[in-house]
mmCIF file of C-alpha atoms and ligand atoms in Angstrom:
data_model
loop_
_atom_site.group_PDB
_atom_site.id
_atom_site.type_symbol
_atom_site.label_atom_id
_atom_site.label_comp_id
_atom_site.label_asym_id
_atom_site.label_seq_id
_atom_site.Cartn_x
_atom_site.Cartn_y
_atom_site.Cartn_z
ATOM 1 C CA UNK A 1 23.541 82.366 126.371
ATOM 2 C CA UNK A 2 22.893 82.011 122.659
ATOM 3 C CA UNK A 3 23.728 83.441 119.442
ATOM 4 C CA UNK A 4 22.643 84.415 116.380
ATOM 5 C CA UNK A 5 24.021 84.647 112.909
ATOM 6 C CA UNK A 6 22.979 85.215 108.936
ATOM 7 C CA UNK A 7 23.905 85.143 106.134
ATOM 8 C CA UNK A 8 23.629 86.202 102.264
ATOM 9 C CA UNK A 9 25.796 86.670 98.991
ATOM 10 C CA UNK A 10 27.048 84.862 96.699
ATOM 11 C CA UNK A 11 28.669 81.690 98.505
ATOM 12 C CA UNK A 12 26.525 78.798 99.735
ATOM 13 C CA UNK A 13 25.042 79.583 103.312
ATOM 14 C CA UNK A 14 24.394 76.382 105.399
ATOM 15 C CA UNK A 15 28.724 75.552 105.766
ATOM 16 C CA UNK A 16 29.414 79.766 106.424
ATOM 17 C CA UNK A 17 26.177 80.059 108.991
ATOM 18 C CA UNK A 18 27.419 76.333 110.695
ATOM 19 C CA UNK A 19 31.518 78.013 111.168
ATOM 20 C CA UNK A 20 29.701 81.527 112.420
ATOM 21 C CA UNK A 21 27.615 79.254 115.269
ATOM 22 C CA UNK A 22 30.848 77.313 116.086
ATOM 23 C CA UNK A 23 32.340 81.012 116.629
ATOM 24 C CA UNK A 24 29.517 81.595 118.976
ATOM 25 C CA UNK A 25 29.618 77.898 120.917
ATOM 26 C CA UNK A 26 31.452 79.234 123.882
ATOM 27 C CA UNK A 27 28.537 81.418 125.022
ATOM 28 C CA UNK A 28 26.926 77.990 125.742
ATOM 29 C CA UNK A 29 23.703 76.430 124.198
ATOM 30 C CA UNK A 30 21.370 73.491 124.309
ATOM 31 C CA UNK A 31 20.181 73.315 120.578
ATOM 32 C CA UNK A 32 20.500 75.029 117.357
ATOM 33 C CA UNK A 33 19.067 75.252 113.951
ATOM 34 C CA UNK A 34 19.444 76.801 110.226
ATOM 35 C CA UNK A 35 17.149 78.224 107.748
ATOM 36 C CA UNK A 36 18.494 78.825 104.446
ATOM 37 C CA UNK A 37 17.031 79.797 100.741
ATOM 38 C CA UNK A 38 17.627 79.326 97.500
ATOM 39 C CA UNK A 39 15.857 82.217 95.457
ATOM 40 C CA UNK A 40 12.785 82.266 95.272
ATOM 41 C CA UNK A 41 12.373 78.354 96.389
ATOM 42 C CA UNK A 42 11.106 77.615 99.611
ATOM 43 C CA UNK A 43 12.742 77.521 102.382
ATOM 44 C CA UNK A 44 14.660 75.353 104.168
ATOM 45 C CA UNK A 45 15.134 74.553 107.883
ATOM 46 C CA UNK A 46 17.079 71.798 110.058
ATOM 47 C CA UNK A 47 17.066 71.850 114.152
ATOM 48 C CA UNK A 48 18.706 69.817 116.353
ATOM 49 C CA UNK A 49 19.053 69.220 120.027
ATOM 50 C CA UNK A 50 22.411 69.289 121.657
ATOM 51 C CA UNK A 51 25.508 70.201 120.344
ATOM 52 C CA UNK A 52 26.005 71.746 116.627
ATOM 53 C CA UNK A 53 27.910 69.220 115.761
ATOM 54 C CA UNK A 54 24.137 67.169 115.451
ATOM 55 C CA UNK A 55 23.118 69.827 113.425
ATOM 56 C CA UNK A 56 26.526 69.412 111.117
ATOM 57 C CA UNK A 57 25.795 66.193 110.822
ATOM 58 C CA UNK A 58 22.344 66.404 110.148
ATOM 59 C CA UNK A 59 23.088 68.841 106.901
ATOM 60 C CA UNK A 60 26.113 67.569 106.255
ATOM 61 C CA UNK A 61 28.267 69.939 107.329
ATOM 62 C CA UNK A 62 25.518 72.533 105.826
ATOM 63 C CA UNK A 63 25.713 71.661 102.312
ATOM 64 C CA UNK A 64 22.216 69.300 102.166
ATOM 65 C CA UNK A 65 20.631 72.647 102.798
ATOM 66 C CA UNK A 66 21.117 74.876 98.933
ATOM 67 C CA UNK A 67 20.911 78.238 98.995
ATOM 68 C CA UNK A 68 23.000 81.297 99.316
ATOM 69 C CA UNK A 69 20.962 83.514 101.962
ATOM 70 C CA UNK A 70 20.185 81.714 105.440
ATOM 71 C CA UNK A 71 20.070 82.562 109.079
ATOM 72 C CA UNK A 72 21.358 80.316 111.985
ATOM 73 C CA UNK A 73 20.753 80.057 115.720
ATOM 74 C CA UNK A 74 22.368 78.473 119.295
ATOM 75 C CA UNK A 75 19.612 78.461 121.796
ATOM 76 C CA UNK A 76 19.764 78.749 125.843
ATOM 77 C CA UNK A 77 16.298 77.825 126.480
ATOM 78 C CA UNK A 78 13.930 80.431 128.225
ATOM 79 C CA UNK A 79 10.371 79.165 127.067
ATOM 80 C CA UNK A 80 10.161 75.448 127.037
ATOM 81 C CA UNK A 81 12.878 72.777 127.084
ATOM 82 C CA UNK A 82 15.382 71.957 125.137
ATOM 83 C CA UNK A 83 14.266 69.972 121.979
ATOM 84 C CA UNK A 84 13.594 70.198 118.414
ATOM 85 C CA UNK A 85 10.077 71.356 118.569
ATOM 86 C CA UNK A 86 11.175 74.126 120.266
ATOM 87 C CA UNK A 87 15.099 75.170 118.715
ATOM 88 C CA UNK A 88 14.931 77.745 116.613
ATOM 89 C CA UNK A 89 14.313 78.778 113.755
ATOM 90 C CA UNK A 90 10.699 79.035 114.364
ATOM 91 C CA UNK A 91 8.100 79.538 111.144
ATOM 92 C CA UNK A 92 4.674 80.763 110.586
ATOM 93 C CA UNK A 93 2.208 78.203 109.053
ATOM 94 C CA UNK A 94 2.694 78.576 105.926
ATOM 95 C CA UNK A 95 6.644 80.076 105.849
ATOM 96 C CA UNK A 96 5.706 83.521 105.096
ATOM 97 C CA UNK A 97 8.249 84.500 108.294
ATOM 98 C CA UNK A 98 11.307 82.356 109.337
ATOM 99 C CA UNK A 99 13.471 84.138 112.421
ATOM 100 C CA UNK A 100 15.525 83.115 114.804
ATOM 101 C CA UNK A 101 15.225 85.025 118.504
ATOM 102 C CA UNK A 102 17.207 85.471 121.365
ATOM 103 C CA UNK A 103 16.240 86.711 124.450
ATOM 104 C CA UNK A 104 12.738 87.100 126.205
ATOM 105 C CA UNK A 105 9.383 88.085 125.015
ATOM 106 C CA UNK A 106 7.582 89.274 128.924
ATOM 107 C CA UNK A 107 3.910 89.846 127.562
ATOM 108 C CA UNK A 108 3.977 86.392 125.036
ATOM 109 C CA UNK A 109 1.310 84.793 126.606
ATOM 110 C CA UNK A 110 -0.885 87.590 126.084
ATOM 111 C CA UNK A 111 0.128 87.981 122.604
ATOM 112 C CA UNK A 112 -0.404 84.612 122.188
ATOM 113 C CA UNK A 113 -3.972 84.496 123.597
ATOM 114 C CA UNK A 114 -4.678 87.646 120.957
ATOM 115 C CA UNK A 115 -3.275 85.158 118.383
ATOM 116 C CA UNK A 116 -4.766 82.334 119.132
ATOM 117 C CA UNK A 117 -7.995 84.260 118.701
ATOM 118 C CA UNK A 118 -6.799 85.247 115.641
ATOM 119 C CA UNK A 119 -6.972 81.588 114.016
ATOM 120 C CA UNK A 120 -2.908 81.228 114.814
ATOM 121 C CA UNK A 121 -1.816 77.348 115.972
ATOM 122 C CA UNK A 122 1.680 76.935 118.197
ATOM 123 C CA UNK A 123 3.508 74.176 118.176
ATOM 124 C CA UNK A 124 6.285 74.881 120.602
ATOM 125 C CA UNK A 125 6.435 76.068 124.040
ATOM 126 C CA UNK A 126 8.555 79.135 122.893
ATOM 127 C CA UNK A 127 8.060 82.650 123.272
ATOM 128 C CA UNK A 128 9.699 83.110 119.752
ATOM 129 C CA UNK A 129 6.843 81.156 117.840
ATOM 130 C CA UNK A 130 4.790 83.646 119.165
ATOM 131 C CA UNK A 131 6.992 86.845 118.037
ATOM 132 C CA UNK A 132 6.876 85.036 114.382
ATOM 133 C CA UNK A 133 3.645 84.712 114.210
ATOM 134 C CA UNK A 134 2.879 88.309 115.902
ATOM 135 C CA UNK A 135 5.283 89.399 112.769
ATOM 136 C CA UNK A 136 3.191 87.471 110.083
ATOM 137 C CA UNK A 137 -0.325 88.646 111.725
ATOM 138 C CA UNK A 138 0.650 92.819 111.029
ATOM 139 C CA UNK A 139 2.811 91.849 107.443
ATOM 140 C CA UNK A 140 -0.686 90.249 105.940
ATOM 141 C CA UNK A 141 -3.150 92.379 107.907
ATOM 142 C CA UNK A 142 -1.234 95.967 106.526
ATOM 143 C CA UNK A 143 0.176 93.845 103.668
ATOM 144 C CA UNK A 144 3.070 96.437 104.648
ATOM 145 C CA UNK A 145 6.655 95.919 103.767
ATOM 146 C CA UNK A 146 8.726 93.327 106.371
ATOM 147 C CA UNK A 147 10.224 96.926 107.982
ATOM 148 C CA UNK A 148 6.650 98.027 108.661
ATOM 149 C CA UNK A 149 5.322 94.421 110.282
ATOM 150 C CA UNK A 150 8.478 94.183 112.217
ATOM 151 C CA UNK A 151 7.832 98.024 113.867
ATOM 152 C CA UNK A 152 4.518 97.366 114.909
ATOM 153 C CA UNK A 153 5.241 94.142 116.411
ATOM 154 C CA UNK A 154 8.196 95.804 118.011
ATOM 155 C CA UNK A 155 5.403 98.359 119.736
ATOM 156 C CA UNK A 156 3.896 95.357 121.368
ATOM 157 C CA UNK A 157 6.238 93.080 122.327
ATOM 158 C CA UNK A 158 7.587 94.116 125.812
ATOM 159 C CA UNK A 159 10.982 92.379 126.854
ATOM 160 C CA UNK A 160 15.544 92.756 125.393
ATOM 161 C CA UNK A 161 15.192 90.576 122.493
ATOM 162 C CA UNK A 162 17.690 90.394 118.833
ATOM 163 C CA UNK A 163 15.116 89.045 116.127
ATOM 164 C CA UNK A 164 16.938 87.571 112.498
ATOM 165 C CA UNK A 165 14.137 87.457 110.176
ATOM 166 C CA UNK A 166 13.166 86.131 106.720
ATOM 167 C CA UNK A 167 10.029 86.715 104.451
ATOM 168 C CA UNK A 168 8.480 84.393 101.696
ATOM 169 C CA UNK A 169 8.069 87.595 99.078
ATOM 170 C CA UNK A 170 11.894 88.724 99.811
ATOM 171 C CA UNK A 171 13.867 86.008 99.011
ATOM 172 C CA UNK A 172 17.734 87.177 99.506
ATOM 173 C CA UNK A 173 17.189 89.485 102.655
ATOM 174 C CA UNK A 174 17.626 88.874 105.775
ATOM 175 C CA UNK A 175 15.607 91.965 108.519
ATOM 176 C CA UNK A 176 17.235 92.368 112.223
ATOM 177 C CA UNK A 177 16.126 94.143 115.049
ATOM 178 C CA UNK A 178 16.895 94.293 118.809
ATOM 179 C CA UNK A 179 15.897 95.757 121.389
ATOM 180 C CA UNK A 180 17.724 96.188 124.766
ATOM 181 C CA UNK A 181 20.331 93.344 125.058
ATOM 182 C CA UNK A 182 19.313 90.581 125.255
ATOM 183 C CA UNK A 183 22.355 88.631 126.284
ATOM 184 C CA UNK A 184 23.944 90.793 127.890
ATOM 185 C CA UNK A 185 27.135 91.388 125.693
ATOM 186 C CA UNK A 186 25.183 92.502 122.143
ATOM 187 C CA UNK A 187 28.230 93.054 120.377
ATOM 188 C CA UNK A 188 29.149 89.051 120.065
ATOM 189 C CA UNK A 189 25.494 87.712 120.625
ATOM 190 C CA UNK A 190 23.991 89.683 117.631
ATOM 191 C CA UNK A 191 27.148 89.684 115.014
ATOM 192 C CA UNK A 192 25.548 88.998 111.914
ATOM 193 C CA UNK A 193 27.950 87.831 108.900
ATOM 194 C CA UNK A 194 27.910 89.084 105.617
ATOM 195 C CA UNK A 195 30.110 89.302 102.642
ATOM 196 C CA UNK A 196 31.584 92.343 103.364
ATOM 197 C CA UNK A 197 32.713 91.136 107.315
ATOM 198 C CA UNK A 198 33.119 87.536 106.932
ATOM 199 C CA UNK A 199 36.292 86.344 108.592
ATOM 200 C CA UNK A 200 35.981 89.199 110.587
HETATM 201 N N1 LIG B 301 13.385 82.799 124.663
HETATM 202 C C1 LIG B 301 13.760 82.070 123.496
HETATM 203 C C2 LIG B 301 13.593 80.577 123.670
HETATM 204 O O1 LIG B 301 13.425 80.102 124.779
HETATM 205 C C3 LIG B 301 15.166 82.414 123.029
HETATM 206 C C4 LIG B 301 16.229 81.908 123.975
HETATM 207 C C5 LIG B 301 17.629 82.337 123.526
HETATM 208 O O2 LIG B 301 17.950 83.531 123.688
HETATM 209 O O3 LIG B 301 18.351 81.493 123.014
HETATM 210 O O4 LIG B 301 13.604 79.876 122.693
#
């Protein structure tokens, strides 16, 4: 299975998103990753194969990554194999959309072929590169709010997915949306932490 969690307020986000994914480590997982911001500065994002503690040692213990808004991810790989390529977060090109995914994406590899045609380049094997990108495609091409590019992406993406997502022009939100459930027990996969419910 997999999890997902985020992150924002007023304490740093890479040691709070780290302890939610250890919360989340007996669903099982092959990789995991964080994305985390720091204003308006870009953003940044570590993934790691194997077990978080990789990733914990990687940012040390989530505090080489600055920023007080972030989102984090376990992944049980569906679409390609466990590795760094294709953990999670995933990105568009040029960072405009950072999310993290669980669950399955049916129709991605004809959304992908539309993309591709579209002038898009994929670097994993993952059906969630392909949601991010879908994401970024209807944000610049309505230059709509992230609410409106997530909806119509949500029309054409077929499958029981939870989507964390972060945009370039919002810095300090964090969008989610789901659909069906995608691992089966929503309640735990798709808890999302925030000031208000951490320690919850
Ligand atoms: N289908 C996605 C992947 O293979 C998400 C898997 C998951 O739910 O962790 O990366």
């Amino acid at each position: 299975m997999c999890g997902i969690v985020g992150f924002n307020g007023s304490h740093q986000a890479g040691p709070i998103l780290l302890d939610g994914l250890s919360k989340l480590e007996y669903r099982g997982y092959d990789s995991a990753g964080l994305a985390v911001r720091d204003g308006e500065c870009e953003v940044e994002i570590v993934r790691a194969k194997g077990q978080l503690k990789t990733l914990s040692e990687k940012t040390n213990g989530g505090t080489s990554i600055t920023g007080n808004c972030g989102i984090g991810h376990t992944r049980w790989a569906t679409h390609g194999e466990p590795s760094e390529t294709n953990a999670h977060p995933h990105f568009s090109d040029d960072r405009n959309v950072v999310a993290v995914h669980n669950g399955i994406i049916e129709n991605y590899q004809e959304l992908k072929d539309k993309l591709v045609r579209k002038g898009y380049n994929f670097h994993s094997e993952t059906d969630t590169e392909v949601a991010v990108k879908l994401i970024d495609y209807y944000y610049k091409k309505y230059e709509h709010t992230p609410v409106d590019a997530i909806n119509h992406s949500m029309v054409r993406i077929r499958g029981s997915y939870a989507l964390a997502v972060m945009f370039r022009d919002y810095p300090d939100e964090i969008y989610v949306a789901r659909k069906g459930q995608p691992c089966g027990d929503s309640a735990a996969a798709h808890r999302v932490l925030c000031e208000r419910c951490e320690g919850a």
